[in-house]
mmCIF file of C-alpha atoms in Angstrom:
data_model
loop_
_atom_site.group_PDB
_atom_site.id
_atom_site.type_symbol
_atom_site.label_atom_id
_atom_site.label_comp_id
_atom_site.label_asym_id
_atom_site.label_seq_id
_atom_site.Cartn_x
_atom_site.Cartn_y
_atom_site.Cartn_z
ATOM 1 C CA UNK A 1 0.000 0.000 0.000
ATOM 2 C CA UNK A 2 1.224 3.485 -0.857
ATOM 3 C CA UNK A 3 2.345 5.342 2.256
ATOM 4 C CA UNK A 4 0.909 8.741 3.148
ATOM 5 C CA UNK A 5 3.153 11.748 3.660
ATOM 6 C CA UNK A 6 3.392 12.537 7.372
ATOM 7 C CA UNK A 7 3.733 15.977 8.991
ATOM 8 C CA UNK A 8 4.560 16.490 12.670
ATOM 9 C CA UNK A 9 3.875 19.974 14.066
ATOM 10 C CA UNK A 10 5.932 20.787 17.182
ATOM 11 C CA UNK A 11 4.117 23.172 19.551
ATOM 12 C CA UNK A 12 4.494 24.105 23.219
ATOM 13 C CA UNK A 13 0.763 23.478 23.649
ATOM 14 C CA UNK A 14 -2.512 24.067 21.833
ATOM 15 C CA UNK A 15 -3.786 26.751 24.168
ATOM 16 C CA UNK A 16 -5.313 29.953 22.826
ATOM 17 C CA UNK A 17 -3.018 31.977 20.598
ATOM 18 C CA UNK A 18 -2.528 33.120 17.025
ATOM 19 C CA UNK A 19 0.176 30.605 16.103
ATOM 20 C CA UNK A 20 -1.902 27.775 17.543
ATOM 21 C CA UNK A 21 -4.969 28.831 15.550
ATOM 22 C CA UNK A 22 -2.977 28.824 12.322
ATOM 23 C CA UNK A 23 -1.466 25.428 13.165
ATOM 24 C CA UNK A 24 -4.924 23.921 13.697
ATOM 25 C CA UNK A 25 -6.181 25.474 10.446
ATOM 26 C CA UNK A 26 -3.263 23.942 8.545
ATOM 27 C CA UNK A 27 -3.925 20.544 10.142
ATOM 28 C CA UNK A 28 -7.447 20.755 8.721
ATOM 29 C CA UNK A 29 -6.089 21.535 5.233
ATOM 30 C CA UNK A 30 -3.557 18.689 5.226
ATOM 31 C CA UNK A 31 -5.877 16.063 6.703
ATOM 32 C CA UNK A 32 -8.458 16.803 4.018
ATOM 33 C CA UNK A 33 -5.728 16.517 1.380
ATOM 34 C CA UNK A 34 -4.944 12.984 2.546
ATOM 35 C CA UNK A 35 -1.827 13.615 4.618
ATOM 36 C CA UNK A 36 -1.075 12.310 8.096
ATOM 37 C CA UNK A 37 -0.846 15.192 10.560
ATOM 38 C CA UNK A 38 0.038 15.127 14.255
ATOM 39 C CA UNK A 39 0.916 17.623 16.981
ATOM 40 C CA UNK A 40 3.905 17.041 19.243
ATOM 41 C CA UNK A 41 3.301 19.062 22.445
ATOM 42 C CA UNK A 42 6.483 19.870 24.346
ATOM 43 C CA UNK A 43 5.434 22.004 27.336
ATOM 44 C CA UNK A 44 1.792 21.498 28.263
ATOM 45 C CA UNK A 45 -0.808 18.875 27.420
ATOM 46 C CA UNK A 46 -3.470 21.437 26.599
ATOM 47 C CA UNK A 47 -5.810 21.767 23.615
ATOM 48 C CA UNK A 48 -8.631 24.325 23.562
ATOM 49 C CA UNK A 49 -9.502 23.632 19.916
ATOM 50 C CA UNK A 50 -11.751 21.060 18.322
ATOM 51 C CA UNK A 51 -9.278 19.260 16.078
ATOM 52 C CA UNK A 52 -10.203 17.809 12.685
ATOM 53 C CA UNK A 53 -10.922 14.099 12.671
ATOM 54 C CA UNK A 54 -7.711 12.156 12.098
ATOM 55 C CA UNK A 55 -5.329 14.698 13.650
ATOM 56 C CA UNK A 56 -3.277 13.051 16.393
ATOM 57 C CA UNK A 57 -1.838 14.675 19.530
ATOM 58 C CA UNK A 58 1.318 13.372 21.202
ATOM 59 C CA UNK A 59 2.047 15.193 24.498
ATOM 60 C CA UNK A 60 5.680 14.254 25.138
ATOM 61 C CA UNK A 61 5.740 16.861 27.912
ATOM 62 C CA UNK A 62 3.929 14.342 30.151
ATOM 63 C CA UNK A 63 6.988 12.104 30.315
ATOM 64 C CA UNK A 64 9.962 14.057 29.017
ATOM 65 C CA UNK A 65 9.695 17.185 31.166
ATOM 66 C CA UNK A 66 9.658 20.749 29.874
ATOM 67 C CA UNK A 67 13.246 22.048 30.162
ATOM 68 C CA UNK A 68 14.884 22.874 26.801
ATOM 69 C CA UNK A 69 17.168 19.845 27.092
ATOM 70 C CA UNK A 70 14.220 17.573 27.890
ATOM 71 C CA UNK A 71 12.296 18.954 24.935
ATOM 72 C CA UNK A 72 15.241 18.388 22.600
ATOM 73 C CA UNK A 73 15.626 14.795 23.796
ATOM 74 C CA UNK A 74 11.891 14.135 23.476
ATOM 75 C CA UNK A 75 11.675 15.588 19.968
ATOM 76 C CA UNK A 76 14.807 13.708 18.865
ATOM 77 C CA UNK A 77 13.339 10.443 20.170
ATOM 78 C CA UNK A 78 10.261 11.010 17.982
ATOM 79 C CA UNK A 79 12.325 11.977 14.927
ATOM 80 C CA UNK A 80 14.372 8.788 15.111
ATOM 81 C CA UNK A 81 11.223 6.667 14.797
ATOM 82 C CA UNK A 82 10.752 7.586 11.131
ATOM 83 C CA UNK A 83 13.130 9.746 9.104
ATOM 84 C CA UNK A 84 10.563 10.195 6.324
ATOM 85 C CA UNK A 85 8.328 12.378 8.493
ATOM 86 C CA UNK A 86 8.546 16.148 8.011
ATOM 87 C CA UNK A 87 8.820 18.185 11.222
ATOM 88 C CA UNK A 88 7.417 21.713 11.372
ATOM 89 C CA UNK A 89 7.360 24.306 14.164
ATOM 90 C CA UNK A 90 6.122 27.873 14.528
ATOM 91 C CA UNK A 91 7.455 29.622 17.638
ATOM 92 C CA UNK A 92 11.094 30.485 18.349
ATOM 93 C CA UNK A 93 11.642 28.307 21.434
ATOM 94 C CA UNK A 94 10.244 25.249 19.666
ATOM 95 C CA UNK A 95 12.092 26.154 16.444
ATOM 96 C CA UNK A 96 15.417 26.114 18.282
ATOM 97 C CA UNK A 97 14.647 22.903 20.177
ATOM 98 C CA UNK A 98 13.491 21.178 16.985
ATOM 99 C CA UNK A 99 16.563 22.200 14.986
ATOM 100 C CA UNK A 100 18.887 21.166 17.815
ATOM 101 C CA UNK A 101 17.098 17.804 18.011
ATOM 102 C CA UNK A 102 17.532 17.303 14.264
ATOM 103 C CA UNK A 103 21.336 17.499 14.297
ATOM 104 C CA UNK A 104 22.684 14.393 12.590
ATOM 105 C CA UNK A 105 19.244 13.108 11.586
ATOM 106 C CA UNK A 106 17.691 12.909 8.123
ATOM 107 C CA UNK A 107 14.218 14.331 8.780
ATOM 108 C CA UNK A 108 13.254 17.414 6.826
ATOM 109 C CA UNK A 109 12.715 20.368 9.178
ATOM 110 C CA UNK A 110 10.805 23.595 8.428
ATOM 111 C CA UNK A 111 10.527 26.410 10.964
ATOM 112 C CA UNK A 112 8.467 29.593 10.938
ATOM 113 C CA UNK A 113 8.909 33.104 12.359
ATOM 114 C CA UNK A 114 5.651 34.408 13.857
ATOM 115 C CA UNK A 115 6.647 37.586 15.715
ATOM 116 C CA UNK A 116 9.269 40.345 15.924
ATOM 117 C CA UNK A 117 12.632 38.497 15.752
ATOM 118 C CA UNK A 118 14.410 40.841 18.196
ATOM 119 C CA UNK A 119 11.970 39.819 20.958
ATOM 120 C CA UNK A 120 12.954 36.141 20.687
ATOM 121 C CA UNK A 121 14.927 34.455 23.496
ATOM 122 C CA UNK A 122 14.701 37.514 25.769
ATOM 123 C CA UNK A 123 16.742 39.517 23.234
ATOM 124 C CA UNK A 124 20.031 37.957 24.432
ATOM 125 C CA UNK A 125 22.668 38.332 21.715
ATOM 126 C CA UNK A 126 24.364 34.967 22.278
ATOM 127 C CA UNK A 127 21.036 33.122 22.067
ATOM 128 C CA UNK A 128 19.962 35.071 18.980
ATOM 129 C CA UNK A 129 23.277 34.200 17.320
ATOM 130 C CA UNK A 130 22.681 30.508 18.095
ATOM 131 C CA UNK A 131 19.143 30.804 16.708
ATOM 132 C CA UNK A 132 20.409 32.344 13.473
ATOM 133 C CA UNK A 133 23.080 29.671 13.117
ATOM 134 C CA UNK A 134 20.549 26.866 13.547
ATOM 135 C CA UNK A 135 18.086 28.492 11.133
ATOM 136 C CA UNK A 136 20.806 28.897 8.487
ATOM 137 C CA UNK A 137 22.426 25.469 8.794
ATOM 138 C CA UNK A 138 19.801 22.984 10.014
ATOM 139 C CA UNK A 139 16.472 24.102 8.553
ATOM 140 C CA UNK A 140 15.250 23.164 5.103
ATOM 141 C CA UNK A 141 13.104 26.322 4.896
ATOM 142 C CA UNK A 142 12.335 29.292 7.139
ATOM 143 C CA UNK A 143 8.804 30.607 6.642
ATOM 144 C CA UNK A 144 8.155 34.298 7.347
ATOM 145 C CA UNK A 145 4.837 36.146 7.519
ATOM 146 C CA UNK A 146 6.229 39.500 6.350
ATOM 147 C CA UNK A 147 9.218 40.957 4.494
ATOM 148 C CA UNK A 148 9.963 43.074 7.555
ATOM 149 C CA UNK A 149 10.474 39.956 9.685
ATOM 150 C CA UNK A 150 12.860 38.505 7.101
ATOM 151 C CA UNK A 151 14.945 41.701 7.044
ATOM 152 C CA UNK A 152 16.072 41.158 10.656
ATOM 153 C CA UNK A 153 18.042 38.020 9.738
ATOM 154 C CA UNK A 154 21.461 37.554 8.108
ATOM 155 C CA UNK A 155 21.709 36.520 4.467
ATOM 156 C CA UNK A 156 22.252 32.852 5.326
ATOM 157 C CA UNK A 157 18.771 32.713 6.852
ATOM 158 C CA UNK A 158 17.128 34.936 4.231
ATOM 159 C CA UNK A 159 18.318 32.588 1.476
ATOM 160 C CA UNK A 160 16.152 29.888 3.009
ATOM 161 C CA UNK A 161 13.223 32.263 3.504
ATOM 162 C CA UNK A 162 9.739 31.910 2.056
ATOM 163 C CA UNK A 163 6.880 34.384 2.608
ATOM 164 C CA UNK A 164 3.545 32.792 3.558
ATOM 165 C CA UNK A 165 0.877 34.926 5.300
ATOM 166 C CA UNK A 166 -1.610 33.513 7.779
ATOM 167 C CA UNK A 167 -4.719 31.812 6.431
ATOM 168 C CA UNK A 168 -8.182 32.948 7.416
ATOM 169 C CA UNK A 169 -10.372 30.680 9.474
ATOM 170 C CA UNK A 170 -13.124 28.940 7.538
ATOM 171 C CA UNK A 171 -16.701 30.069 8.121
ATOM 172 C CA UNK A 172 -16.139 33.742 8.945
ATOM 173 C CA UNK A 173 -19.522 35.433 9.476
ATOM 174 C CA UNK A 174 -21.064 37.736 6.905
ATOM 175 C CA UNK A 175 -21.055 41.395 7.913
ATOM 176 C CA UNK A 176 -24.193 43.493 7.750
ATOM 177 C CA UNK A 177 -22.704 46.702 6.372
ATOM 178 C CA UNK A 178 -26.010 48.561 6.361
ATOM 179 C CA UNK A 179 -26.368 48.838 10.154
ATOM 180 C CA UNK A 180 -23.215 48.000 12.126
ATOM 181 C CA UNK A 181 -23.265 48.370 15.891
ATOM 182 C CA UNK A 182 -22.029 51.713 17.251
ATOM 183 C CA UNK A 183 -19.014 49.912 18.646
ATOM 184 C CA UNK A 184 -15.255 50.079 18.173
ATOM 185 C CA UNK A 185 -13.563 46.709 18.804
ATOM 186 C CA UNK A 186 -10.078 45.405 19.566
ATOM 187 C CA UNK A 187 -8.853 41.869 20.154
ATOM 188 C CA UNK A 188 -5.711 40.317 21.611
ATOM 189 C CA UNK A 189 -3.968 39.436 24.836
ATOM 190 C CA UNK A 190 -3.755 42.238 27.399
ATOM 191 C CA UNK A 191 0.030 42.541 27.259
ATOM 192 C CA UNK A 192 2.586 45.286 26.680
ATOM 193 C CA UNK A 193 2.992 44.211 23.047
ATOM 194 C CA UNK A 194 -0.610 45.161 22.193
ATOM 195 C CA UNK A 195 -0.361 48.714 23.657
ATOM 196 C CA UNK A 196 -3.915 48.921 24.996
ATOM 197 C CA UNK A 197 -3.168 52.144 26.939
ATOM 198 C CA UNK A 198 -2.915 53.865 23.552
ATOM 199 C CA UNK A 199 -6.307 52.471 22.507
ATOM 200 C CA UNK A 200 -7.937 53.647 25.737
ATOM 201 C CA UNK A 201 -6.563 57.157 25.210
ATOM 202 C CA UNK A 202 -7.786 57.005 21.619
ATOM 203 C CA UNK A 203 -11.256 56.092 22.765
ATOM 204 C CA UNK A 204 -11.245 58.858 25.382
ATOM 205 C CA UNK A 205 -10.895 61.375 22.526
ATOM 206 C CA UNK A 206 -13.468 59.563 20.388
ATOM 207 C CA UNK A 207 -16.011 59.372 23.217
ATOM 208 C CA UNK A 208 -15.815 63.106 23.881
ATOM 209 C CA UNK A 209 -16.684 63.752 20.219
ATOM 210 C CA UNK A 210 -19.188 60.885 19.752
ATOM 211 C CA UNK A 211 -20.660 59.954 23.162
ATOM 212 C CA UNK A 212 -22.927 57.110 22.008
ATOM 213 C CA UNK A 213 -20.046 54.860 20.841
ATOM 214 C CA UNK A 214 -18.811 51.941 22.961
ATOM 215 C CA UNK A 215 -15.382 50.274 22.998
ATOM 216 C CA UNK A 216 -15.227 46.460 23.355
ATOM 217 C CA UNK A 217 -11.953 44.670 24.121
ATOM 218 C CA UNK A 218 -11.725 40.908 23.486
ATOM 219 C CA UNK A 219 -8.966 38.983 25.243
ATOM 220 C CA UNK A 220 -7.391 38.735 28.662
ATOM 221 C CA UNK A 221 -3.969 38.974 30.224
ATOM 222 C CA UNK A 222 -1.758 40.156 33.039
ATOM 223 C CA UNK A 223 -2.424 43.881 32.427
ATOM 224 C CA UNK A 224 -6.198 43.715 32.822
ATOM 225 C CA UNK A 225 -6.317 45.356 36.278
ATOM 226 C CA UNK A 226 -3.971 48.142 35.195
ATOM 227 C CA UNK A 227 -6.072 48.792 32.103
ATOM 228 C CA UNK A 228 -9.297 48.806 34.110
ATOM 229 C CA UNK A 229 -7.753 51.430 36.398
ATOM 230 C CA UNK A 230 -6.771 53.529 33.368
ATOM 231 C CA UNK A 231 -10.340 53.283 32.057
ATOM 232 C CA UNK A 232 -11.629 54.476 35.445
ATOM 233 C CA UNK A 233 -9.174 57.391 35.531
ATOM 234 C CA UNK A 234 -10.288 58.470 32.039
ATOM 235 C CA UNK A 235 -13.951 58.389 33.118
ATOM 236 C CA UNK A 236 -14.807 55.653 30.617
ATOM 237 C CA UNK A 237 -16.121 52.929 32.928
ATOM 238 C CA UNK A 238 -19.607 52.962 31.402
ATOM 239 C CA UNK A 239 -18.482 52.789 27.773
ATOM 240 C CA UNK A 240 -15.412 50.505 27.730
ATOM 241 C CA UNK A 241 -16.195 46.796 28.086
ATOM 242 C CA UNK A 242 -13.559 44.142 28.866
ATOM 243 C CA UNK A 243 -15.145 41.076 27.266
ATOM 244 C CA UNK A 244 -12.379 38.562 28.038
ATOM 245 C CA UNK A 245 -12.081 35.489 25.824
ATOM 246 C CA UNK A 246 -15.411 34.935 24.048
ATOM 247 C CA UNK A 247 -16.296 32.024 21.776
ATOM 248 C CA UNK A 248 -18.354 34.403 19.629
ATOM 249 C CA UNK A 249 -15.802 37.238 19.507
ATOM 250 C CA UNK A 250 -15.504 37.014 15.716
ATOM 251 C CA UNK A 251 -19.277 37.393 15.295
ATOM 252 C CA UNK A 252 -19.290 40.437 17.591
ATOM 253 C CA UNK A 253 -16.363 42.045 15.789
ATOM 254 C CA UNK A 254 -18.089 41.408 12.449
ATOM 255 C CA UNK A 255 -21.055 43.493 13.579
ATOM 256 C CA UNK A 256 -18.959 46.406 14.867
ATOM 257 C CA UNK A 257 -18.303 49.712 13.115
ATOM 258 C CA UNK A 258 -14.493 49.806 13.344
ATOM 259 C CA UNK A 259 -11.628 47.548 14.415
ATOM 260 C CA UNK A 260 -8.481 49.033 15.983
ATOM 261 C CA UNK A 261 -5.006 47.651 16.746
ATOM 262 C CA UNK A 262 -2.195 49.608 18.415
ATOM 263 C CA UNK A 263 0.527 46.937 18.709
ATOM 264 C CA UNK A 264 4.118 47.982 19.312
ATOM 265 C CA UNK A 265 5.252 44.907 17.390
ATOM 266 C CA UNK A 266 3.322 42.225 15.576
ATOM 267 C CA UNK A 267 3.619 39.469 13.030
ATOM 268 C CA UNK A 268 0.514 38.999 10.949
ATOM 269 C CA UNK A 269 -2.353 39.334 13.425
ATOM 270 C CA UNK A 270 -5.136 36.773 12.928
ATOM 271 C CA UNK A 271 -7.678 39.105 14.490
ATOM 272 C CA UNK A 272 -6.712 41.920 12.120
ATOM 273 C CA UNK A 273 -6.913 39.869 8.934
ATOM 274 C CA UNK A 274 -10.252 38.410 10.073
ATOM 275 C CA UNK A 275 -11.648 41.898 10.718
ATOM 276 C CA UNK A 276 -10.476 43.096 7.300
ATOM 277 C CA UNK A 277 -11.764 40.017 5.480
ATOM 278 C CA UNK A 278 -15.168 40.485 7.126
ATOM 279 C CA UNK A 279 -15.185 44.060 5.848
ATOM 280 C CA UNK A 280 -14.691 45.844 9.172
ATOM 281 C CA UNK A 281 -12.858 49.154 8.515
ATOM 282 C CA UNK A 282 -9.635 49.047 10.533
ATOM 283 C CA UNK A 283 -7.198 51.596 11.967
ATOM 284 C CA UNK A 284 -3.808 50.207 13.025
ATOM 285 C CA UNK A 285 -0.292 51.227 13.980
ATOM 286 C CA UNK A 286 2.719 50.797 11.746
ATOM 287 C CA UNK A 287 4.092 48.260 14.194
ATOM 288 C CA UNK A 288 7.541 46.701 14.195
ATOM 289 C CA UNK A 289 7.385 43.415 12.326
ATOM 290 C CA UNK A 290 5.332 44.879 9.502
ATOM 291 C CA UNK A 291 2.143 42.911 10.142
ATOM 292 C CA UNK A 292 -0.376 45.699 9.595
ATOM 293 C CA UNK A 293 1.481 47.207 6.640
ATOM 294 C CA UNK A 294 1.497 43.794 4.938
ATOM 295 C CA UNK A 295 -2.300 43.828 4.600
ATOM 296 C CA UNK A 296 -3.429 47.470 4.888
ATOM 297 C CA UNK A 297 -3.019 49.990 2.082
ATOM 298 C CA UNK A 298 -3.330 53.282 3.923
ATOM 299 C CA UNK A 299 -6.473 55.150 2.958
ATOM 300 C CA UNK A 300 -7.768 52.359 0.723
ATOM 301 C CA UNK A 301 -8.782 49.337 2.824
ATOM 302 C CA UNK A 302 -7.906 50.835 6.213
ATOM 303 C CA UNK A 303 -5.775 53.444 7.933
ATOM 304 C CA UNK A 304 -2.211 53.264 9.300
ATOM 305 C CA UNK A 305 -0.843 55.605 11.981
ATOM 306 C CA UNK A 306 2.476 55.816 13.790
ATOM 307 C CA UNK A 307 3.007 53.944 17.034
ATOM 308 C CA UNK A 308 1.877 55.885 20.121
ATOM 309 C CA UNK A 309 0.228 58.611 18.017
ATOM 310 C CA UNK A 310 -3.123 58.293 19.777
ATOM 311 C CA UNK A 311 -4.374 61.646 18.474
ATOM 312 C CA UNK A 312 -3.888 60.602 14.825
ATOM 313 C CA UNK A 313 -5.625 57.281 15.444
ATOM 314 C CA UNK A 314 -8.516 59.012 17.227
ATOM 315 C CA UNK A 315 -9.026 61.362 14.282
ATOM 316 C CA UNK A 316 -9.102 58.450 11.834
ATOM 317 C CA UNK A 317 -11.646 56.601 13.984
ATOM 318 C CA UNK A 318 -13.821 59.710 14.273
ATOM 319 C CA UNK A 319 -13.580 60.251 10.520
ATOM 320 C CA UNK A 320 -14.837 56.732 9.837
ATOM 321 C CA UNK A 321 -17.618 56.905 12.424
ATOM 322 C CA UNK A 322 -18.955 60.138 10.957
ATOM 323 C CA UNK A 323 -18.696 59.164 7.289
ATOM 324 C CA UNK A 324 -20.753 56.066 6.332
ATOM 325 C CA UNK A 325 -19.811 56.419 2.651
ATOM 326 C CA UNK A 326 -16.102 56.240 3.504
ATOM 327 C CA UNK A 327 -16.794 53.312 5.855
ATOM 328 C CA UNK A 328 -18.610 51.407 3.117
ATOM 329 C CA UNK A 329 -15.834 52.050 0.610
ATOM 330 C CA UNK A 330 -13.121 50.808 2.958
ATOM 331 C CA UNK A 331 -15.292 47.867 3.975
ATOM 332 C CA UNK A 332 -15.619 46.719 0.356
ATOM 333 C CA UNK A 333 -11.879 47.045 -0.267
ATOM 334 C CA UNK A 334 -10.949 45.260 2.969
ATOM 335 C CA UNK A 335 -13.228 42.311 2.223
ATOM 336 C CA UNK A 336 -11.182 41.520 -0.916
ATOM 337 C CA UNK A 337 -8.612 39.987 1.436
ATOM 338 C CA UNK A 338 -10.923 37.000 1.979
ATOM 339 C CA UNK A 339 -9.960 35.303 -1.294
ATOM 340 C CA UNK A 340 -6.272 36.183 -1.064
ATOM 341 C CA UNK A 341 -5.903 34.621 2.398
ATOM 342 C CA UNK A 342 -8.336 31.717 2.166
ATOM 343 C CA UNK A 343 -7.243 28.464 3.820
ATOM 344 C CA UNK A 344 -7.206 26.770 0.413
ATOM 345 C CA UNK A 345 -4.868 29.423 -1.047
ATOM 346 C CA UNK A 346 -2.476 29.586 1.925
ATOM 347 C CA UNK A 347 -2.624 25.838 2.562
ATOM 348 C CA UNK A 348 -1.475 25.241 -1.020
ATOM 349 C CA UNK A 349 1.550 27.483 -0.426
ATOM 350 C CA UNK A 350 2.447 25.459 2.665
ATOM 351 C CA UNK A 351 1.991 22.222 0.743
ATOM 352 C CA UNK A 352 4.331 23.423 -2.016
ATOM 353 C CA UNK A 353 6.878 24.475 0.625
ATOM 354 C CA UNK A 354 6.818 21.181 2.537
ATOM 355 C CA UNK A 355 6.605 19.034 -0.593
ATOM 356 C CA UNK A 356 8.282 20.959 -3.442
ATOM 357 C CA UNK A 357 8.781 17.701 -5.309
ATOM 358 C CA UNK A 358 5.043 16.999 -5.182
ATOM 359 C CA UNK A 359 3.089 14.549 -3.083
ATOM 360 C CA UNK A 360 4.904 11.233 -2.743
#
């Protein structure tokens, strides 16, 4: 019997997160194309997603431990079982462990950069040098989301680079453009990276001009109490809602008037591309990593502003709220992203990267 191609995705866990969502989406694509697909979990036996039928989960963290050395040994043990399997990983820690585990073995290894490269490995120069060396010498391919991410690496890594943006989730809701809710939305973990203080200051300006608008924030994190205190100090308690993690967040964002993102650094944000593809006019920062600039053409399908320029972002939000014709125009342009980033389109790019010689 002809043997199926087998892909093993190395992840810390399958908890909530952008990289995890993309990994699960790709598992769905490959399973339906007839491949074997499994997840190798190295830190935590956790899965918050409903996985496609046929996708296997192997939590080596249960027996191997979670230190970097234990992860390397556990991954290497799995690689030795079958050198025909392709190993893939997304996040820097797992990329490094996977490449170290692959030394001297024949398995094909593909790694992917999902965030701002200078924030990897606590920014320590010696560790970043080791990362670059492993990427250049041990990986078959390094997949980047944006050209900006690729530019941070030396030529030896860039030569192995391929650009593949994130795919959209299947089944995104249709947006009713005729009567969106009078709500501005944002989504993402409440961390320093996402710069929510800027968004709260933006909304303070917006609310003074347009008092009937509400701001909804989807996601949770360690800065929630600090952000709630900032909301109180700005007098916005009644019009800023911390929604936490919601299973229907995408549906709520789809019905909103505007989506905003103020990240200091970002790869290609899943929440942003979903908002755009659903036709939600978006205003975002030109963040390090180039994520927003990769998908937004300023003034055409959204607006871009400089990081920490809360006054410029507030003016763009006000402009969109007060001009339904402009909102509709940007909505129509943004929705064109749906075809460009469909799972079928992006999955095919991954398939061609993993199997350039064609399916065996």
